[in-house]
mmCIF file of N, CA and C in Angstrom:
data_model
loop_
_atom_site.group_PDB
_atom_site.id
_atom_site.type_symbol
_atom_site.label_atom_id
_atom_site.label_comp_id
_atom_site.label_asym_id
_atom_site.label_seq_id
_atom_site.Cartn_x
_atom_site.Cartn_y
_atom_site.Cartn_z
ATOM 1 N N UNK S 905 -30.321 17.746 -1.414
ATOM 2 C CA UNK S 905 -29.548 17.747 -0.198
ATOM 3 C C UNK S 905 -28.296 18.590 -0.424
ATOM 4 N N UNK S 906 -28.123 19.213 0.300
ATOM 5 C CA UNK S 906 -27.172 20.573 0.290
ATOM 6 C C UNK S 906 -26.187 20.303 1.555
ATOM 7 N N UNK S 907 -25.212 20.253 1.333
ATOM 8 C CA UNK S 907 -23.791 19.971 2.746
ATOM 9 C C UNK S 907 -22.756 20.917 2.298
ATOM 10 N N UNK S 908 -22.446 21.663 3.198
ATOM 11 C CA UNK S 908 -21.648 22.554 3.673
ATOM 12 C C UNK S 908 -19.998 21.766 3.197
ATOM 13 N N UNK S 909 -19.407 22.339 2.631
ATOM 14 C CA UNK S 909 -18.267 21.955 2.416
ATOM 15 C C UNK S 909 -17.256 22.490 4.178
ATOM 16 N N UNK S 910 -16.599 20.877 4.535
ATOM 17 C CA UNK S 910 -15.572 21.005 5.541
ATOM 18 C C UNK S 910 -14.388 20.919 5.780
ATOM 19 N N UNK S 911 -13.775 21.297 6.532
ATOM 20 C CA UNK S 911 -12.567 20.750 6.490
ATOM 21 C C UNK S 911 -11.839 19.656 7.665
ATOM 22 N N UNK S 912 -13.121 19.149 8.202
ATOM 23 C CA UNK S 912 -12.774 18.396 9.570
ATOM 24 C C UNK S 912 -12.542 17.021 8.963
ATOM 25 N N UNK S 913 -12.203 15.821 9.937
ATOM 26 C CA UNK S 913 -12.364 14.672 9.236
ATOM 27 C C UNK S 913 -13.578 14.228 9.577
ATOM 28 N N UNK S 914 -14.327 13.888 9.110
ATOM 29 C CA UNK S 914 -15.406 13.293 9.261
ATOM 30 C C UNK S 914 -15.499 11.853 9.401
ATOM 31 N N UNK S 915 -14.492 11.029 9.264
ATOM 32 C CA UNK S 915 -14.774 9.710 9.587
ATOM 33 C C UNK S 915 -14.377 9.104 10.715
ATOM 34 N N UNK S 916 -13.997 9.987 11.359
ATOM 35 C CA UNK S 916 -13.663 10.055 12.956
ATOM 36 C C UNK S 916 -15.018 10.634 13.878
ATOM 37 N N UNK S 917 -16.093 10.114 13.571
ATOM 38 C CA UNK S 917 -17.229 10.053 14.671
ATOM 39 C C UNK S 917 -17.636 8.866 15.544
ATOM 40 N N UNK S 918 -17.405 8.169 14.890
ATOM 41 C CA UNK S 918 -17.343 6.435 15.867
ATOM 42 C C UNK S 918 -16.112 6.749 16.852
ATOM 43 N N UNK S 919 -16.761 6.463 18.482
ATOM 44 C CA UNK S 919 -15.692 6.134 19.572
ATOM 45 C C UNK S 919 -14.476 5.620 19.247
ATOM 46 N N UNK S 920 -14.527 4.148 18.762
ATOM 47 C CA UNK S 920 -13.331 3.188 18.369
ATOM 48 C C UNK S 920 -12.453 4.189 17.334
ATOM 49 N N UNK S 921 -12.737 4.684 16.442
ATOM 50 C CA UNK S 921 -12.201 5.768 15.630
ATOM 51 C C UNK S 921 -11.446 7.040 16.269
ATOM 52 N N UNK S 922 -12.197 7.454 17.058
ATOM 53 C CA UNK S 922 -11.643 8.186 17.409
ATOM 54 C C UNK S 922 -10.147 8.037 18.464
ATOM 55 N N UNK S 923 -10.565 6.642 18.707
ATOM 56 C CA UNK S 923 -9.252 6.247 19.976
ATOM 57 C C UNK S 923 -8.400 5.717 18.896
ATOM 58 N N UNK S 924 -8.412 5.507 18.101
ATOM 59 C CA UNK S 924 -6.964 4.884 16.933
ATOM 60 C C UNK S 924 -6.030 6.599 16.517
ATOM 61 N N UNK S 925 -5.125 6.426 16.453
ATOM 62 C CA UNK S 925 -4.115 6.912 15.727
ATOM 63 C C UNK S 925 -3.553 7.730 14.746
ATOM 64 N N UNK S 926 -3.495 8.956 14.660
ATOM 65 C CA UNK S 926 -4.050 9.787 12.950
ATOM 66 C C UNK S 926 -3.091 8.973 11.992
ATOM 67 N N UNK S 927 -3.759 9.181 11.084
ATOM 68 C CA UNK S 927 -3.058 8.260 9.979
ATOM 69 C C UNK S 927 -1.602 8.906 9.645
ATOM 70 N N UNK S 928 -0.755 8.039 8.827
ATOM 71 C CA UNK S 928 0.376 8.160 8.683
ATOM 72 C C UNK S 928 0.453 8.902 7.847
ATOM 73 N N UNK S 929 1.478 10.012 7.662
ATOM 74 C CA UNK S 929 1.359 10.943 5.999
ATOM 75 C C UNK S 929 2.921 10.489 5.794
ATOM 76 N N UNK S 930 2.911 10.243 4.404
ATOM 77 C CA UNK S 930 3.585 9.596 3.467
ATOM 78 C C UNK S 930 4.543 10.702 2.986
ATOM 79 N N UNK S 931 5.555 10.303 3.189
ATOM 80 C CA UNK S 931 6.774 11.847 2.127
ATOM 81 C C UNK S 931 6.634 11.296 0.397
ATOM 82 N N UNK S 932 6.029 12.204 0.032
ATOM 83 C CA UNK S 932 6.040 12.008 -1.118
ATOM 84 C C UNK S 932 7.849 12.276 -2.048
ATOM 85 N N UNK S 933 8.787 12.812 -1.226
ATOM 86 C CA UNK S 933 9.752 12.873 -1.580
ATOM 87 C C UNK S 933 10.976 11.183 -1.580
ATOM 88 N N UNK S 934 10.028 10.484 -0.577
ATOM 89 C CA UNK S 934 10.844 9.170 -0.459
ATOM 90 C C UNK S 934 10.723 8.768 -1.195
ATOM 91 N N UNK S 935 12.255 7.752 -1.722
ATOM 92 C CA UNK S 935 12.226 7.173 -3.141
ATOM 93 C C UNK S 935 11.548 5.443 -2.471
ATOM 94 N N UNK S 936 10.588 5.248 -2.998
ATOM 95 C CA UNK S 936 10.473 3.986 -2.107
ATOM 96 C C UNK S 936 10.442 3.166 -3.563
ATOM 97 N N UNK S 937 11.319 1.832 -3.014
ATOM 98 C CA UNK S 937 11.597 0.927 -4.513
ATOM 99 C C UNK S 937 11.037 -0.331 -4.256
ATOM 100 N N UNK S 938 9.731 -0.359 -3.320
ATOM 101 C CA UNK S 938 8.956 -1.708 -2.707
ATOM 102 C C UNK S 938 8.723 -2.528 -4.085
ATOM 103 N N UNK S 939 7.938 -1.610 -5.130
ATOM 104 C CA UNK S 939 7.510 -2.214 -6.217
ATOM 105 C C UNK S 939 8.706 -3.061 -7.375
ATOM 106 N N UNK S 940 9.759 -2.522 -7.045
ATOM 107 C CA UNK S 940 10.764 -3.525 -7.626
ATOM 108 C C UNK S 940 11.336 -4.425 -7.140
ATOM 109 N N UNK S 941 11.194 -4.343 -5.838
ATOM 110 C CA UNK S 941 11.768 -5.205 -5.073
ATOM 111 C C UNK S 941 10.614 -6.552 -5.399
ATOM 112 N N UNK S 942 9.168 -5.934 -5.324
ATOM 113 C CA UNK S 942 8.180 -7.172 -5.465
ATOM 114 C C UNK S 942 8.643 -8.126 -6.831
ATOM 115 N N UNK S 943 8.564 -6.947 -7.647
ATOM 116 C CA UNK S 943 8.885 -7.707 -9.181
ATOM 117 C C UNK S 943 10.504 -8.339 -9.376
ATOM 118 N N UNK S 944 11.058 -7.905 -9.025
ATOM 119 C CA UNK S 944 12.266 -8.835 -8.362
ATOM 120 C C UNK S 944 12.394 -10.398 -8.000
ATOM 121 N N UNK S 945 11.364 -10.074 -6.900
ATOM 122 C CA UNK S 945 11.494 -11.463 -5.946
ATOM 123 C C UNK S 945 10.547 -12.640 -7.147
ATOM 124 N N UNK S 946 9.344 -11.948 -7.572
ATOM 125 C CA UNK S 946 8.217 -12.753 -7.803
ATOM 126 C C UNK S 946 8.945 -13.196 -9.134
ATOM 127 N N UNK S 947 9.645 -12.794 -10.224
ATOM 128 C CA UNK S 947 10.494 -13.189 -11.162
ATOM 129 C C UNK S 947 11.413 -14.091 -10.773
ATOM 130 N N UNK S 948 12.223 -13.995 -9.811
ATOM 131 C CA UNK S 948 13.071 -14.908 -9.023
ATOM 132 C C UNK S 948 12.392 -16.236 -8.844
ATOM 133 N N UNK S 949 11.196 -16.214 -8.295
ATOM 134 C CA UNK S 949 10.585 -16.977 -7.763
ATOM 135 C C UNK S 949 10.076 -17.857 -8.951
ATOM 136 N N UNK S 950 9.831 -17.193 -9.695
ATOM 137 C CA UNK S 950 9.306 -17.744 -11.192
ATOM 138 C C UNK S 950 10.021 -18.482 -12.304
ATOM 139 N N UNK S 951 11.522 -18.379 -12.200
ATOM 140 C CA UNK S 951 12.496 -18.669 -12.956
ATOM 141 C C UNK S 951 12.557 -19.927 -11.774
ATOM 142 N N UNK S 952 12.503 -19.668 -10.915
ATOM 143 C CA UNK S 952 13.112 -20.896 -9.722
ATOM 144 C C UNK S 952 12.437 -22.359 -10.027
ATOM 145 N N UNK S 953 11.140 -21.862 -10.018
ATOM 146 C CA UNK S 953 10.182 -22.859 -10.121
ATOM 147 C C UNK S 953 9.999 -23.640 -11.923
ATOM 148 N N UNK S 954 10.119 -22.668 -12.702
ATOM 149 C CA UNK S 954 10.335 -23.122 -14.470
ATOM 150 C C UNK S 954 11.682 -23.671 -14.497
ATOM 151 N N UNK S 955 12.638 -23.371 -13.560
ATOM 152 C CA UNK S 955 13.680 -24.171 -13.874
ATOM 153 C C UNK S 955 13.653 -25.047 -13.546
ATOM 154 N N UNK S 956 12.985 -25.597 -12.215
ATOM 155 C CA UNK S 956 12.962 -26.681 -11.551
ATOM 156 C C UNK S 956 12.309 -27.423 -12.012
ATOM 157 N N UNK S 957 11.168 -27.518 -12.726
ATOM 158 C CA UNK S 957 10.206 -28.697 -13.727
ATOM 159 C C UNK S 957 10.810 -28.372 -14.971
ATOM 160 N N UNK S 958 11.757 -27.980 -15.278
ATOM 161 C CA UNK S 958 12.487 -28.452 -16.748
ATOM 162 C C UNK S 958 13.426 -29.137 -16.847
ATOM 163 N N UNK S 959 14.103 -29.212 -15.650
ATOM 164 C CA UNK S 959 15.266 -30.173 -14.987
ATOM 165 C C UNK S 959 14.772 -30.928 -14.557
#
């Protein structure tokens, strides 16, 4: 099986697909600090709770 290399999107052939929204493109230049913020909280959260059954 042999396919033509494209450049369309192809997963936009379903109706419902096609009525949604083009996807969001991401700045790869934004400093985004979600992932510390997670490890942050979930450490927080973790000390909260080990402190609280040691007391």
């Amino acid at each position: 099986m042999t396919r033509r290399l494209v450049l369309t999107n192809e997963s936009a052939r379903h109706p419902f697909r096609r009525a949604l929204p083009p996807p969001k493109v991401v700045d790869p230049r934004k400093n985004d600090d979600s992932d510390w913020k997670l490890f942050l909280l979930s450490f927080a959260a973790f000390f909260t709770c080990f402190y609280t059954f040691l007391f």
